[in-house]
Amino acid sequence: MVARILDGKVIAQEIQAEISRSVAAHVAAGGPTPGLAAVLVGEDPASEVYVRNKQRACKRVGIASSLHRLPQLTSTDELLDFVGKLNEDSTIHGILVQLPLPQQVDAARILDAIDPAKDVDGFHPYNVGLLSQGRARFLPCTPHGILQILARCQIDITGKHAVILGRSDIVGKPMATLLSQKDSPVSPQCCNATVTLCHSRTADLPSITRQADLLVAAVGRAKFVTAEMIRPGAVVIDVGINRTDNGIVGDVDFAAVSAVASAITPVPGGVGRLTVTMLLANTLVSAGGKLTS
Ligand code: GUN
């Protein structure tokens, strides 16, 4: 079997075109121009790239974006003050504090301080609570992007076994929540899965991954998922972005796994494109707009 490539670039372009039209319609109807403030503390090279991509994407769809650079040695209190000012600024509808933060900063306190109404990452405990009750205002961007890929590629996961590798707050946990819910904010076909959430202490991982109809890999380890771990015909979503001597690779051994799976996302050009795109969608919603296709 040769897997179908689920092209994140094409899907992201399609959604960004929809966002662009929706932003224009929102502004034409008298709504405010959506504004996103990104906060970058220090000079982490990967974060620099992410933030630059977010800025460019904002520009493409008509969202006003500002980048606030703070020094590496910024304290928790200084960052709390800064976030407080952004909370008060009525031209800012979305606040994104790029993670990871330097180790002297208490990241949980910072994320808790972002106004939940401007928390376009969906990381605030209030928004996590809404998500777990199935009434989220902001879906976390990476899991939301994955649902968009599944929905737009007409992959029905109803009643299927979804295995998620990685229990992070950003990807694994919210992904498990969304896939197992009774209803989906994206499409009726991308919920109602039976979900297994695996992590570093999971025993005999391959025996579990081989049961997966849908495998979502978010472990942050280059080529961690091998062909032997895949049930023939499974759909494989690769969330990994690992920098190696041979460039950026995912958590999945793409060449080997694409010979076994029925569909797979590439890295780069897969899920990453959607993460940025769904941030734009959340910023539009936060400004009172609505994403229409
Ligand atoms: N660092 C890596 N991914 C993300 C993300 O989705 N949001 C933020 N704020 N930081 C990140």
CSV table of N, CA, C and O in Angstrom, one decimal, residues 219-277:
chain,number,residue,atom,x,y,z
A,219,VAL,N,5.2,13.0,20.3
A,219,VAL,CA,6.2,12.6,21.4
A,219,VAL,C,7.5,13.4,21.3
A,219,VAL,O,8.2,13.4,22.3
A,220,GLY,N,7.7,14.1,20.2
A,220,GLY,CA,8.9,14.9,20.1
A,220,GLY,C,10.2,14.1,20.0
A,220,GLY,O,11.3,14.5,20.4
A,221,ARG,N,10.1,13.0,19.3
A,221,ARG,CA,11.3,12.1,19.1
A,221,ARG,C,11.4,11.7,17.6
A,221,ARG,O,10.4,11.1,17.1
A,222,ALA,N,12.5,12.1,17.0
A,222,ALA,CA,12.6,11.9,15.5
A,222,ALA,C,12.4,10.4,15.1
A,222,ALA,O,13.0,9.5,15.7
A,223,LYS,N,11.5,10.2,14.2
A,223,LYS,CA,11.3,8.8,13.6
A,223,LYS,C,11.0,7.8,14.6
A,223,LYS,O,11.4,6.6,14.5
A,224,PHE,N,10.3,8.2,15.7
A,224,PHE,CA,10.0,7.2,16.8
A,224,PHE,C,9.1,6.1,16.4
A,224,PHE,O,9.2,5.0,16.8
A,225,VAL,N,8.1,6.5,15.5
A,225,VAL,CA,7.1,5.5,15.0
A,225,VAL,C,7.6,4.8,13.8
A,225,VAL,O,7.9,5.4,12.7
A,226,THR,N,7.8,3.5,13.9
A,226,THR,CA,8.3,2.7,12.8
A,226,THR,C,7.2,1.9,12.1
A,226,THR,O,6.1,1.8,12.7
A,227,ALA,N,7.5,1.3,11.0
A,227,ALA,CA,6.4,0.6,10.2
A,227,ALA,C,5.9,-0.6,11.0
A,227,ALA,O,4.7,-0.9,10.9
A,228,GLU,N,6.7,-1.2,11.9
A,228,GLU,CA,6.2,-2.4,12.6
A,228,GLU,C,5.2,-1.9,13.7
A,228,GLU,O,4.5,-2.8,14.2
A,229,MET,N,5.1,-0.7,13.9
A,229,MET,CA,4.1,-0.2,15.0
A,229,MET,C,2.7,0.1,14.3
A,229,MET,O,1.8,0.6,15.0
A,230,ILE,N,2.6,0.0,13.0
A,230,ILE,CA,1.4,0.4,12.3
A,230,ILE,C,0.6,-0.7,11.8
A,230,ILE,O,1.1,-1.7,11.2
A,231,ARG,N,-0.7,-0.7,12.0
A,231,ARG,CA,-1.7,-1.6,11.4
A,231,ARG,C,-1.8,-1.3,10.0
A,231,ARG,O,-2.1,-0.1,9.6
A,232,PRO,N,-1.7,-2.2,9.0
A,232,PRO,CA,-1.9,-1.9,7.6
A,232,PRO,C,-3.2,-1.1,7.4
A,232,PRO,O,-4.2,-1.6,7.9
A,233,GLY,N,-3.1,0.0,6.7
A,233,GLY,CA,-4.3,0.8,6.4
A,233,GLY,C,-4.7,1.8,7.4
A,233,GLY,O,-5.6,2.6,7.2
A,234,ALA,N,-3.9,2.0,8.4
A,234,ALA,CA,-4.1,3.0,9.4
A,234,ALA,C,-3.9,4.4,8.9
A,234,ALA,O,-3.1,4.6,7.9
A,235,VAL,N,-4.5,5.4,9.5
A,235,VAL,CA,-4.3,6.8,9.2
A,235,VAL,C,-3.3,7.3,10.2
A,235,VAL,O,-3.5,7.1,11.4
A,236,VAL,N,-2.2,8.0,9.7
A,236,VAL,CA,-1.2,8.4,10.6
A,236,VAL,C,-1.0,9.9,10.6
A,236,VAL,O,-0.8,10.5,9.5
A,237,ILE,N,-1.1,10.6,11.7
A,237,ILE,CA,-1.0,12.0,11.8
A,237,ILE,C,0.3,12.3,12.6
A,237,ILE,O,0.4,11.9,13.8
A,238,ASP,N,1.2,13.0,12.0
A,238,ASP,CA,2.6,13.2,12.6
A,238,ASP,C,2.7,14.7,13.1
A,238,ASP,O,2.7,15.6,12.3
A,239,VAL,N,2.7,14.9,14.4
A,239,VAL,CA,2.7,16.2,15.0
A,239,VAL,C,4.2,16.7,15.2
A,239,VAL,O,4.4,17.8,15.5
A,240,GLY,N,5.1,15.7,15.1
A,240,GLY,CA,6.5,16.1,15.5
A,240,GLY,C,7.2,17.1,14.6
A,240,GLY,O,7.0,17.1,13.4
A,241,ILE,N,8.0,17.9,15.2
A,241,ILE,CA,8.9,18.8,14.4
A,241,ILE,C,10.2,18.7,15.1
A,241,ILE,O,10.5,19.4,16.1
A,242,ASN,N,11.1,17.8,14.6
A,242,ASN,CA,12.4,17.6,15.2
A,242,ASN,C,13.5,18.0,14.3
A,242,ASN,O,13.6,17.7,13.1
A,243,ARG,N,14.4,18.9,14.9
A,243,ARG,CA,15.5,19.4,14.1
A,243,ARG,C,16.6,18.4,14.2
A,243,ARG,O,17.1,18.1,15.3
A,244,THR,N,17.1,17.9,13.0
A,244,THR,CA,18.2,16.9,13.0
A,244,THR,C,19.2,17.4,12.0
A,244,THR,O,19.0,18.4,11.3
A,245,ASP,N,20.4,16.7,11.9
A,245,ASP,CA,21.4,17.1,11.0
A,245,ASP,C,20.9,17.0,9.6
A,245,ASP,O,21.5,17.6,8.7
A,246,ASN,N,19.9,16.2,9.4
A,246,ASN,CA,19.3,16.0,8.0
A,246,ASN,C,18.1,16.9,7.8
A,246,ASN,O,17.2,16.6,7.0
A,247,GLY,N,18.0,17.9,8.6
A,247,GLY,CA,16.8,18.8,8.4
A,247,GLY,C,15.7,18.5,9.4
A,247,GLY,O,15.9,17.7,10.3
A,248,ILE,N,14.5,19.0,9.2
A,248,ILE,CA,13.4,18.8,10.1
A,248,ILE,C,12.7,17.5,9.7
A,248,ILE,O,12.4,17.2,8.6
A,249,VAL,N,12.5,16.6,10.8
A,249,VAL,CA,11.8,15.4,10.5
A,249,VAL,C,10.7,15.2,11.6
A,249,VAL,O,10.8,15.9,12.7
A,250,GLY,N,9.7,14.4,11.3
A,250,GLY,CA,8.6,14.2,12.3
A,250,GLY,C,8.9,13.1,13.3
A,250,GLY,O,10.0,12.6,13.4
A,251,ASP,N,7.9,12.7,14.0
A,251,ASP,CA,8.0,11.7,15.0
A,251,ASP,C,7.8,10.3,14.3
A,251,ASP,O,7.9,9.3,15.0
A,252,VAL,N,7.4,10.3,13.0
A,252,VAL,CA,7.1,9.1,12.3
A,252,VAL,C,8.2,8.9,11.2
A,252,VAL,O,8.6,9.8,10.6
A,253,ASP,N,8.6,7.6,11.1
A,253,ASP,CA,9.6,7.3,10.0
A,253,ASP,C,8.7,7.3,8.7
A,253,ASP,O,8.1,6.3,8.3
A,254,PHE,N,8.7,8.4,8.0
A,254,PHE,CA,7.8,8.7,6.9
A,254,PHE,C,7.9,7.7,5.8
A,254,PHE,O,6.9,7.1,5.4
A,255,ALA,N,9.2,7.4,5.4
A,255,ALA,CA,9.4,6.5,4.2
A,255,ALA,C,8.8,5.1,4.5
A,255,ALA,O,8.1,4.5,3.7
A,256,ALA,N,9.1,4.6,5.7
A,256,ALA,CA,8.7,3.2,6.0
A,256,ALA,C,7.2,3.2,6.3
A,256,ALA,O,6.5,2.3,5.8
A,257,VAL,N,6.7,4.1,7.1
A,257,VAL,CA,5.3,4.1,7.5
A,257,VAL,C,4.4,4.3,6.3
A,257,VAL,O,3.3,3.7,6.2
A,258,SER,N,4.8,5.2,5.4
A,258,SER,CA,3.9,5.5,4.3
A,258,SER,C,3.7,4.3,3.3
A,258,SER,O,2.8,4.2,2.5
A,259,ALA,N,4.5,3.2,3.5
A,259,ALA,CA,4.3,2.0,2.7
A,259,ALA,C,3.3,1.1,3.4
A,259,ALA,O,2.9,0.1,2.8
A,260,VAL,N,2.9,1.4,4.6
A,260,VAL,CA,1.9,0.5,5.3
A,260,VAL,C,0.6,1.2,5.6
A,260,VAL,O,-0.5,0.6,5.5
A,261,ALA,N,0.7,2.5,5.9
A,261,ALA,CA,-0.5,3.3,6.2
A,261,ALA,C,-1.4,3.6,5.0
A,261,ALA,O,-0.9,3.5,3.9
A,262,SER,N,-2.7,3.9,5.2
A,262,SER,CA,-3.5,4.3,4.1
A,262,SER,C,-3.4,5.8,3.8
A,262,SER,O,-3.7,6.3,2.7
A,263,ALA,N,-3.0,6.6,4.9
A,263,ALA,CA,-2.9,8.1,4.7
A,263,ALA,C,-2.0,8.6,5.8
A,263,ALA,O,-1.9,8.0,6.9
A,264,ILE,N,-1.2,9.6,5.5
A,264,ILE,CA,-0.2,10.1,6.4
A,264,ILE,C,0.0,11.6,6.2
A,264,ILE,O,-0.1,12.1,5.0
A,265,THR,N,0.3,12.3,7.2
A,265,THR,CA,0.7,13.8,7.1
A,265,THR,C,2.2,13.8,7.0
A,265,THR,O,2.9,13.2,7.8
A,266,PRO,N,2.7,14.6,6.1
A,266,PRO,CA,4.2,14.8,6.0
A,266,PRO,C,4.7,15.8,7.0
A,266,PRO,O,4.0,16.6,7.5
A,267,VAL,N,6.0,15.8,7.2
A,267,VAL,CA,6.7,16.8,8.0
A,267,VAL,C,8.0,17.2,7.2
A,267,VAL,O,8.8,16.3,6.9
A,268,PRO,N,8.1,18.5,6.8
A,268,PRO,CA,7.2,19.6,7.0
A,268,PRO,C,6.0,19.5,6.0
A,268,PRO,O,6.0,18.6,5.2
A,269,GLY,N,5.1,20.5,6.2
A,269,GLY,CA,4.0,20.5,5.2
A,269,GLY,C,2.8,19.8,5.6
A,269,GLY,O,1.9,19.5,4.8
A,270,GLY,N,2.7,19.4,6.9
A,270,GLY,CA,1.6,18.7,7.4
A,270,GLY,C,0.8,19.5,8.5
A,270,GLY,O,0.4,20.6,8.3
A,271,VAL,N,0.8,19.0,9.7
A,271,VAL,CA,0.1,19.5,10.8
A,271,VAL,C,0.5,21.0,11.2
A,271,VAL,O,-0.3,21.8,11.5
A,272,GLY,N,1.8,21.2,11.1
A,272,GLY,CA,2.4,22.5,11.5
A,272,GLY,C,1.7,23.7,10.8
A,272,GLY,O,1.4,24.7,11.4
A,273,ARG,N,1.4,23.5,9.5
A,273,ARG,CA,0.7,24.6,8.8
A,273,ARG,C,-0.7,24.9,9.4
A,273,ARG,O,-1.2,26.0,9.3
A,274,LEU,N,-1.3,23.8,9.9
A,274,LEU,CA,-2.7,24.0,10.4
A,274,LEU,C,-2.7,24.7,11.8
A,274,LEU,O,-3.6,25.4,12.1
A,275,THR,N,-1.6,24.4,12.6
A,275,THR,CA,-1.5,25.0,13.9
A,275,THR,C,-1.6,26.5,13.8
A,275,THR,O,-2.3,27.2,14.5
A,276,VAL,N,-0.8,27.1,12.9
A,276,VAL,CA,-0.7,28.5,12.7
A,276,VAL,C,-2.1,29.0,12.2
A,276,VAL,O,-2.6,30.0,12.7
A,277,THR,N,-2.7,28.3,11.3
A,277,THR,CA,-3.9,28.7,10.7
A,277,THR,C,-5.1,28.7,11.7
A,277,THR,O,-5.9,29.7,11.7
